[in-house]
Every structure is written in C-alpha cells, then in structure tokens.
Amino acid sequence: MIIVKMNETTVECSIAASELHEIGLTPEAVVNGAENTTSFFAQLNREVGAQLDYDPETEVMMMSKNMMMDGSVRIFAVKMSNEDIQRAADRIRGAAETILKTLTQEKVDEVKAKTGRDKGVALNEVITNVTDTINRIYGRDMEPPEAPADSQYSYQPLSEYARYMMEFNDLKEIARFAKVVQRLPIVDSSLYKHEGRFYLMAGLMSADESIIYDMRRAGVEYSDMLTVNAPEAMFIEEHGECIMDEDAIVHLADLAK
C-alpha cells in the first residue's frame, strides 16, 4: 500500500488488487465496505489518523473509495474540523439555491409544452445548464488535490513479478497446462527434469487479481504441486536436467494442438 500525504488535511492511499488478495479481500469488498473489511479499515484509520494528527473527539474523517481500471483501489481520506464542515455546508447550500434558480418550474413547463425533437433539445439544454452551474460552483473542489513536490510518501514495495514452479508426472499434463496459461503475461519459462519428475518454471508479471487467480487455478488443476517464489525452485534449477531453457510454455502449448 502506498500512502501519500497530499496536505495537512488529505491523504491518498493506493492499494493493489494483488495485495488485497493476499489478505483475503477483493477490490469490490473494499469499495463496497463489506463486513469482512472491518479490520482492514480499522488499521487504515489508524495509519491515516497518525499521518494527519487526527483528533476523533473534535474532527471527522471522511473517505472516498474508488476502484481503478487495473483493479487497484484508491482511497482519499479527508480530515474535517468544524470550520471545514461549515464551509462544505455553505457550498452545498449555495449550490442548491443556484440550481433552484436555474431549474424553475417555468423552465420545466416550457420543456413539457414542446413536442417531438424540440422537447428533447429543450430538456438537454436545461440539464446542461444545471450541470454547468454545478461545475462552476465546485470547480476544482470536486477533484482530488494534486500531490505537491514535497509530499510525504509511505511506501511498502509490492513486486508484480512472481516465480511459479509446477511439478508434473508426464509431458501430456504439462502440455495441457501450457495450453491453458499461454495467453497470460508469462515473461519467462523453462522446463526441468529431476528424479523422473518434470518441473515447469514460469515467471508471471501481473498484479491483476483475476490473472493471478487463473494462473494458480490452472496450476492446482493440472499439476501435482504448485509453489510461488519458493526456494525449492533454485534446487531444481541447480540439480535438475534442463530440457527447455526458454519459452517452454510456448513450445509445450504447441504439443497440445
């Protein structure tokens, strides 16, 4: 998880889908505030609170949660004092009053009185005016703040690369496995034989939870054993017979055709 202190009142947290997966959560569960995320948010509140010097007796912590295209979750935490609450209420009240002036019953009656294509054009014009009014009122307040050059970062590295080793009894099972996973982002692969058993090494480069799940599911289904980033792989590479030293997945998938 990467924590960035944007300013004295705002913190941004970015959490990769794979990191959530490792602690038994999904991006959807975090965004929707599922029951099993209680302990996760309790820990997040403590970390964010420490960053912002948050006082729960006199201040309020507001969080917005968004799921990104890559499956990661971005959370903005904002500390609000009584003065902040008053300013936010004043903005909302001003927006409501302005919208009421823009969207009068007279305007609505004019739209209702039109027919055919003119009705649609008139309605679209009214909606556009209201939207423009809201945008003018909020402006950049509606957007997350940009991190200043001297932002304070708290970073826990998370590698997207994982080294998988699968053990097989025969080449037929390996070929079936390779056929299933050949379209995954496997950046390197090799095949070894040791004491009558086959060992397939595959480096997967992805933090996408669904891709990681597909890789592990295929390994469990087709191989006799699956390990991830295990030291046993180094032993096989040192003492085993290398049958294919590169692009093993590609060549083995061809055998299954």
JSON list of N, CA, C and O in Angstrom, two decimals, residues 174-212:
[
{"chain": "A", "resi": 174, "resn": "ILE", "atom": "N", "xyz": [1.71, -31.42, -18.77]},
{"chain": "A", "resi": 174, "resn": "ILE", "atom": "CA", "xyz": [2.38, -30.12, -18.91]},
{"chain": "A", "resi": 174, "resn": "ILE", "atom": "C", "xyz": [1.85, -29.38, -20.14]},
{"chain": "A", "resi": 174, "resn": "ILE", "atom": "O", "xyz": [1.60, -28.17, -20.09]},
{"chain": "A", "resi": 175, "resn": "ALA", "atom": "N", "xyz": [1.67, -30.12, -21.23]},
{"chain": "A", "resi": 175, "resn": "ALA", "atom": "CA", "xyz": [1.18, -29.50, -22.46]},
{"chain": "A", "resi": 175, "resn": "ALA", "atom": "C", "xyz": [-0.23, -28.95, -22.26]},
{"chain": "A", "resi": 175, "resn": "ALA", "atom": "O", "xyz": [-0.56, -27.86, -22.75]},
{"chain": "A", "resi": 176, "resn": "ARG", "atom": "N", "xyz": [-1.08, -29.69, -21.52]},
{"chain": "A", "resi": 176, "resn": "ARG", "atom": "CA", "xyz": [-2.44, -29.21, -21.25]},
{"chain": "A", "resi": 176, "resn": "ARG", "atom": "C", "xyz": [-2.40, -27.93, -20.41]},
{"chain": "A", "resi": 176, "resn": "ARG", "atom": "O", "xyz": [-3.14, -26.98, -20.66]},
{"chain": "A", "resi": 177, "resn": "PHE", "atom": "N", "xyz": [-1.52, -27.92, -19.42]},
{"chain": "A", "resi": 177, "resn": "PHE", "atom": "CA", "xyz": [-1.37, -26.73, -18.58]},
{"chain": "A", "resi": 177, "resn": "PHE", "atom": "C", "xyz": [-0.89, -25.54, -19.41]},
{"chain": "A", "resi": 177, "resn": "PHE", "atom": "O", "xyz": [-1.42, -24.42, -19.30]},
{"chain": "A", "resi": 178, "resn": "ALA", "atom": "N", "xyz": [0.13, -25.77, -20.24]},
{"chain": "A", "resi": 178, "resn": "ALA", "atom": "CA", "xyz": [0.69, -24.70, -21.07]},
{"chain": "A", "resi": 178, "resn": "ALA", "atom": "C", "xyz": [-0.36, -24.13, -22.02]},
{"chain": "A", "resi": 178, "resn": "ALA", "atom": "O", "xyz": [-0.39, -22.92, -22.28]},
{"chain": "A", "resi": 179, "resn": "LYS", "atom": "N", "xyz": [-1.21, -24.99, -22.54]},
{"chain": "A", "resi": 179, "resn": "LYS", "atom": "CA", "xyz": [-2.27, -24.54, -23.45]},
{"chain": "A", "resi": 179, "resn": "LYS", "atom": "C", "xyz": [-3.22, -23.58, -22.75]},
{"chain": "A", "resi": 179, "resn": "LYS", "atom": "O", "xyz": [-3.67, -22.59, -23.32]},
{"chain": "A", "resi": 180, "resn": "VAL", "atom": "N", "xyz": [-3.50, -23.86, -21.48]},
{"chain": "A", "resi": 180, "resn": "VAL", "atom": "CA", "xyz": [-4.44, -23.04, -20.71]},
{"chain": "A", "resi": 180, "resn": "VAL", "atom": "C", "xyz": [-3.85, -21.68, -20.37]},
{"chain": "A", "resi": 180, "resn": "VAL", "atom": "O", "xyz": [-4.54, -20.65, -20.43]},
{"chain": "A", "resi": 181, "resn": "VAL", "atom": "N", "xyz": [-2.57, -21.63, -20.01]},
{"chain": "A", "resi": 181, "resn": "VAL", "atom": "CA", "xyz": [-1.98, -20.39, -19.49]},
{"chain": "A", "resi": 181, "resn": "VAL", "atom": "C", "xyz": [-1.17, -19.61, -20.51]},
{"chain": "A", "resi": 181, "resn": "VAL", "atom": "O", "xyz": [-0.62, -18.55, -20.19]},
{"chain": "A", "resi": 182, "resn": "GLN", "atom": "N", "xyz": [-1.11, -20.06, -21.76]},
{"chain": "A", "resi": 182, "resn": "GLN", "atom": "CA", "xyz": [-0.22, -19.43, -22.74]},
{"chain": "A", "resi": 182, "resn": "GLN", "atom": "C", "xyz": [-0.57, -17.96, -23.02]},
{"chain": "A", "resi": 182, "resn": "GLN", "atom": "O", "xyz": [0.30, -17.19, -23.43]},
{"chain": "A", "resi": 183, "resn": "ARG", "atom": "N", "xyz": [-1.81, -17.57, -22.79]},
{"chain": "A", "resi": 183, "resn": "ARG", "atom": "CA", "xyz": [-2.19, -16.17, -23.06]},
{"chain": "A", "resi": 183, "resn": "ARG", "atom": "C", "xyz": [-1.99, -15.26, -21.85]},
{"chain": "A", "resi": 183, "resn": "ARG", "atom": "O", "xyz": [-2.24, -14.05, -21.94]},
{"chain": "A", "resi": 184, "resn": "LEU", "atom": "N", "xyz": [-1.57, -15.82, -20.74]},
{"chain": "A", "resi": 184, "resn": "LEU", "atom": "CA", "xyz": [-1.30, -14.99, -19.56]},
{"chain": "A", "resi": 184, "resn": "LEU", "atom": "C", "xyz": [0.06, -14.29, -19.74]},
{"chain": "A", "resi": 184, "resn": "LEU", "atom": "O", "xyz": [0.89, -14.74, -20.52]},
{"chain": "A", "resi": 185, "resn": "PRO", "atom": "N", "xyz": [0.30, -13.20, -19.02]},
{"chain": "A", "resi": 185, "resn": "PRO", "atom": "CA", "xyz": [1.57, -12.45, -19.17]},
{"chain": "A", "resi": 185, "resn": "PRO", "atom": "C", "xyz": [2.75, -13.16, -18.51]},
{"chain": "A", "resi": 185, "resn": "PRO", "atom": "O", "xyz": [3.31, -12.69, -17.52]},
{"chain": "A", "resi": 186, "resn": "ILE", "atom": "N", "xyz": [3.13, -14.32, -19.08]},
{"chain": "A", "resi": 186, "resn": "ILE", "atom": "CA", "xyz": [4.27, -15.08, -18.60]},
{"chain": "A", "resi": 186, "resn": "ILE", "atom": "C", "xyz": [5.51, -14.60, -19.37]},
{"chain": "A", "resi": 186, "resn": "ILE", "atom": "O", "xyz": [5.58, -14.74, -20.58]},
{"chain": "A", "resi": 187, "resn": "VAL", "atom": "N", "xyz": [6.46, -14.03, -18.65]},
{"chain": "A", "resi": 187, "resn": "VAL", "atom": "CA", "xyz": [7.60, -13.39, -19.30]},
{"chain": "A", "resi": 187, "resn": "VAL", "atom": "C", "xyz": [8.80, -14.31, -19.47]},
{"chain": "A", "resi": 187, "resn": "VAL", "atom": "O", "xyz": [9.72, -14.02, -20.24]},
{"chain": "A", "resi": 188, "resn": "ASP", "atom": "N", "xyz": [8.83, -15.41, -18.74]},
{"chain": "A", "resi": 188, "resn": "ASP", "atom": "CA", "xyz": [9.90, -16.39, -18.93]},
{"chain": "A", "resi": 188, "resn": "ASP", "atom": "C", "xyz": [9.40, -17.75, -18.44]},
{"chain": "A", "resi": 188, "resn": "ASP", "atom": "O", "xyz": [8.56, -17.83, -17.56]},
{"chain": "A", "resi": 189, "resn": "SER", "atom": "N", "xyz": [9.91, -18.81, -19.06]},
{"chain": "A", "resi": 189, "resn": "SER", "atom": "CA", "xyz": [9.50, -20.16, -18.66]},
{"chain": "A", "resi": 189, "resn": "SER", "atom": "C", "xyz": [10.56, -21.16, -19.10]},
{"chain": "A", "resi": 189, "resn": "SER", "atom": "O", "xyz": [11.20, -20.99, -20.14]},
{"chain": "A", "resi": 190, "resn": "SER", "atom": "N", "xyz": [10.74, -22.20, -18.30]},
{"chain": "A", "resi": 190, "resn": "SER", "atom": "CA", "xyz": [11.72, -23.24, -18.60]},
{"chain": "A", "resi": 190, "resn": "SER", "atom": "C", "xyz": [11.24, -24.56, -18.00]},
{"chain": "A", "resi": 190, "resn": "SER", "atom": "O", "xyz": [10.43, -24.58, -17.07]},
{"chain": "A", "resi": 191, "resn": "LEU", "atom": "N", "xyz": [11.74, -25.66, -18.56]},
{"chain": "A", "resi": 191, "resn": "LEU", "atom": "CA", "xyz": [11.32, -26.99, -18.14]},
{"chain": "A", "resi": 191, "resn": "LEU", "atom": "C", "xyz": [12.53, -27.80, -17.68]},
{"chain": "A", "resi": 191, "resn": "LEU", "atom": "O", "xyz": [13.55, -27.85, -18.36]},
{"chain": "A", "resi": 192, "resn": "TYR", "atom": "N", "xyz": [12.40, -28.46, -16.51]},
{"chain": "A", "resi": 192, "resn": "TYR", "atom": "CA", "xyz": [13.46, -29.28, -15.93]},
{"chain": "A", "resi": 192, "resn": "TYR", "atom": "C", "xyz": [12.93, -30.68, -15.62]},
{"chain": "A", "resi": 192, "resn": "TYR", "atom": "O", "xyz": [11.73, -30.87, -15.43]},
{"chain": "A", "resi": 193, "resn": "LYS", "atom": "N", "xyz": [13.84, -31.62, -15.53]},
{"chain": "A", "resi": 193, "resn": "LYS", "atom": "CA", "xyz": [13.51, -32.98, -15.11]},
{"chain": "A", "resi": 193, "resn": "LYS", "atom": "C", "xyz": [14.46, -33.39, -14.00]},
{"chain": "A", "resi": 193, "resn": "LYS", "atom": "O", "xyz": [15.68, -33.19, -14.10]},
{"chain": "A", "resi": 194, "resn": "HIS", "atom": "N", "xyz": [13.91, -33.95, -12.95]},
{"chain": "A", "resi": 194, "resn": "HIS", "atom": "CA", "xyz": [14.73, -34.36, -11.80]},
{"chain": "A", "resi": 194, "resn": "HIS", "atom": "C", "xyz": [14.11, -35.59, -11.16]},
{"chain": "A", "resi": 194, "resn": "HIS", "atom": "O", "xyz": [12.94, -35.58, -10.76]},
{"chain": "A", "resi": 195, "resn": "GLU", "atom": "N", "xyz": [14.89, -36.66, -11.08]},
{"chain": "A", "resi": 195, "resn": "GLU", "atom": "CA", "xyz": [14.46, -37.92, -10.48]},
{"chain": "A", "resi": 195, "resn": "GLU", "atom": "C", "xyz": [13.12, -38.41, -11.03]},
{"chain": "A", "resi": 195, "resn": "GLU", "atom": "O", "xyz": [12.21, -38.80, -10.30]},
{"chain": "A", "resi": 196, "resn": "GLY", "atom": "N", "xyz": [13.00, -38.37, -12.36]},
{"chain": "A", "resi": 196, "resn": "GLY", "atom": "CA", "xyz": [11.83, -38.89, -13.03]},
{"chain": "A", "resi": 196, "resn": "GLY", "atom": "C", "xyz": [10.61, -37.98, -13.02]},
{"chain": "A", "resi": 196, "resn": "GLY", "atom": "O", "xyz": [9.55, -38.33, -13.56]},
{"chain": "A", "resi": 197, "resn": "ARG", "atom": "N", "xyz": [10.72, -36.80, -12.43]},
{"chain": "A", "resi": 197, "resn": "ARG", "atom": "CA", "xyz": [9.59, -35.85, -12.38]},
{"chain": "A", "resi": 197, "resn": "ARG", "atom": "C", "xyz": [9.93, -34.62, -13.21]},
{"chain": "A", "resi": 197, "resn": "ARG", "atom": "O", "xyz": [11.11, -34.25, -13.36]},
{"chain": "A", "resi": 198, "resn": "PHE", "atom": "N", "xyz": [8.89, -33.96, -13.75]},
{"chain": "A", "resi": 198, "resn": "PHE", "atom": "CA", "xyz": [9.07, -32.75, -14.55]},
{"chain": "A", "resi": 198, "resn": "PHE", "atom": "C", "xyz": [8.71, -31.52, -13.71]},
{"chain": "A", "resi": 198, "resn": "PHE", "atom": "O", "xyz": [7.73, -31.54, -12.96]},
{"chain": "A", "resi": 199, "resn": "TYR", "atom": "N", "xyz": [9.50, -30.47, -13.90]},
{"chain": "A", "resi": 199, "resn": "TYR", "atom": "CA", "xyz": [9.27, -29.22, -13.18]},
{"chain": "A", "resi": 199, "resn": "TYR", "atom": "C", "xyz": [9.25, -28.06, -14.17]},
{"chain": "A", "resi": 199, "resn": "TYR", "atom": "O", "xyz": [10.24, -27.82, -14.88]},
{"chain": "A", "resi": 200, "resn": "LEU", "atom": "N", "xyz": [8.13, -27.36, -14.20]},
{"chain": "A", "resi": 200, "resn": "LEU", "atom": "CA", "xyz": [7.97, -26.22, -15.10]},
{"chain": "A", "resi": 200, "resn": "LEU", "atom": "C", "xyz": [8.10, -24.93, -14.31]},
{"chain": "A", "resi": 200, "resn": "LEU", "atom": "O", "xyz": [7.37, -24.72, -13.33]},
{"chain": "A", "resi": 201, "resn": "MET", "atom": "N", "xyz": [9.04, -24.08, -14.71]},
{"chain": "A", "resi": 201, "resn": "MET", "atom": "CA", "xyz": [9.22, -22.77, -14.09]},
{"chain": "A", "resi": 201, "resn": "MET", "atom": "C", "xyz": [8.58, -21.72, -14.98]},
{"chain": "A", "resi": 201, "resn": "MET", "atom": "O", "xyz": [8.76, -21.72, -16.20]},
{"chain": "A", "resi": 202, "resn": "ALA", "atom": "N", "xyz": [7.82, -20.80, -14.36]},
{"chain": "A", "resi": 202, "resn": "ALA", "atom": "CA", "xyz": [7.16, -19.75, -15.15]},
{"chain": "A", "resi": 202, "resn": "ALA", "atom": "C", "xyz": [7.12, -18.45, -14.35]},
{"chain": "A", "resi": 202, "resn": "ALA", "atom": "O", "xyz": [6.69, -18.44, -13.19]},
{"chain": "A", "resi": 203, "resn": "GLY", "atom": "N", "xyz": [7.60, -17.37, -14.97]},
{"chain": "A", "resi": 203, "resn": "GLY", "atom": "CA", "xyz": [7.57, -16.07, -14.32]},
{"chain": "A", "resi": 203, "resn": "GLY", "atom": "C", "xyz": [6.37, -15.27, -14.81]},
{"chain": "A", "resi": 203, "resn": "GLY", "atom": "O", "xyz": [6.27, -14.94, -15.99]},
{"chain": "A", "resi": 204, "resn": "LEU", "atom": "N", "xyz": [5.46, -14.96, -13.90]},
{"chain": "A", "resi": 204, "resn": "LEU", "atom": "CA", "xyz": [4.25, -14.21, -14.23]},
{"chain": "A", "resi": 204, "resn": "LEU", "atom": "C", "xyz": [4.43, -12.76, -13.83]},
{"chain": "A", "resi": 204, "resn": "LEU", "atom": "O", "xyz": [4.78, -12.46, -12.68]},
{"chain": "A", "resi": 205, "resn": "MET", "atom": "N", "xyz": [4.19, -11.84, -14.76]},
{"chain": "A", "resi": 205, "resn": "MET", "atom": "CA", "xyz": [4.33, -10.42, -14.49]},
{"chain": "A", "resi": 205, "resn": "MET", "atom": "C", "xyz": [2.95, -9.77, -14.51]},
{"chain": "A", "resi": 205, "resn": "MET", "atom": "O", "xyz": [2.43, -9.37, -15.56]},
{"chain": "A", "resi": 206, "resn": "SER", "atom": "N", "xyz": [2.32, -9.69, -13.34]},
{"chain": "A", "resi": 206, "resn": "SER", "atom": "CA", "xyz": [0.99, -9.08, -13.26]},
{"chain": "A", "resi": 206, "resn": "SER", "atom": "C", "xyz": [0.60, -8.88, -11.81]},
{"chain": "A", "resi": 206, "resn": "SER", "atom": "O", "xyz": [0.92, -9.70, -10.95]},
{"chain": "A", "resi": 207, "resn": "ALA", "atom": "N", "xyz": [-0.10, -7.77, -11.56]},
{"chain": "A", "resi": 207, "resn": "ALA", "atom": "CA", "xyz": [-0.71, -7.54, -10.25]},
{"chain": "A", "resi": 207, "resn": "ALA", "atom": "C", "xyz": [-2.23, -7.66, -10.34]},
{"chain": "A", "resi": 207, "resn": "ALA", "atom": "O", "xyz": [-2.93, -7.40, -9.36]},
{"chain": "A", "resi": 208, "resn": "ASP", "atom": "N", "xyz": [-2.71, -8.07, -11.52]},
{"chain": "A", "resi": 208, "resn": "ASP", "atom": "CA", "xyz": [-4.15, -8.22, -11.74]},
{"chain": "A", "resi": 208, "resn": "ASP", "atom": "C", "xyz": [-4.64, -9.47, -11.00]},
{"chain": "A", "resi": 208, "resn": "ASP", "atom": "O", "xyz": [-4.19, -10.58, -11.25]},
{"chain": "A", "resi": 209, "resn": "GLU", "atom": "N", "xyz": [-5.60, -9.28, -10.11]},
{"chain": "A", "resi": 209, "resn": "GLU", "atom": "CA", "xyz": [-6.08, -10.38, -9.28]},
{"chain": "A", "resi": 209, "resn": "GLU", "atom": "C", "xyz": [-6.65, -11.52, -10.11]},
{"chain": "A", "resi": 209, "resn": "GLU", "atom": "O", "xyz": [-6.42, -12.71, -9.80]},
{"chain": "A", "resi": 210, "resn": "SER", "atom": "N", "xyz": [-7.38, -11.21, -11.17]},
{"chain": "A", "resi": 210, "resn": "SER", "atom": "CA", "xyz": [-8.00, -12.26, -11.99]},
{"chain": "A", "resi": 210, "resn": "SER", "atom": "C", "xyz": [-6.94, -13.09, -12.73]},
{"chain": "A", "resi": 210, "resn": "SER", "atom": "O", "xyz": [-7.09, -14.30, -12.88]},
{"chain": "A", "resi": 211, "resn": "ILE", "atom": "N", "xyz": [-5.87, -12.43, -13.17]},
{"chain": "A", "resi": 211, "resn": "ILE", "atom": "CA", "xyz": [-4.79, -13.15, -13.87]},
{"chain": "A", "resi": 211, "resn": "ILE", "atom": "C", "xyz": [-4.06, -14.07, -12.90]},
{"chain": "A", "resi": 211, "resn": "ILE", "atom": "O", "xyz": [-3.75, -15.23, -13.21]},
{"chain": "A", "resi": 212, "resn": "ILE", "atom": "N", "xyz": [-3.75, -13.56, -11.71]},
{"chain": "A", "resi": 212, "resn": "ILE", "atom": "CA", "xyz": [-3.09, -14.38, -10.70]},
{"chain": "A", "resi": 212, "resn": "ILE", "atom": "C", "xyz": [-3.96, -15.58, -10.34]},
{"chain": "A", "resi": 212, "resn": "ILE", "atom": "O", "xyz": [-3.47, -16.71, -10.20]}
]
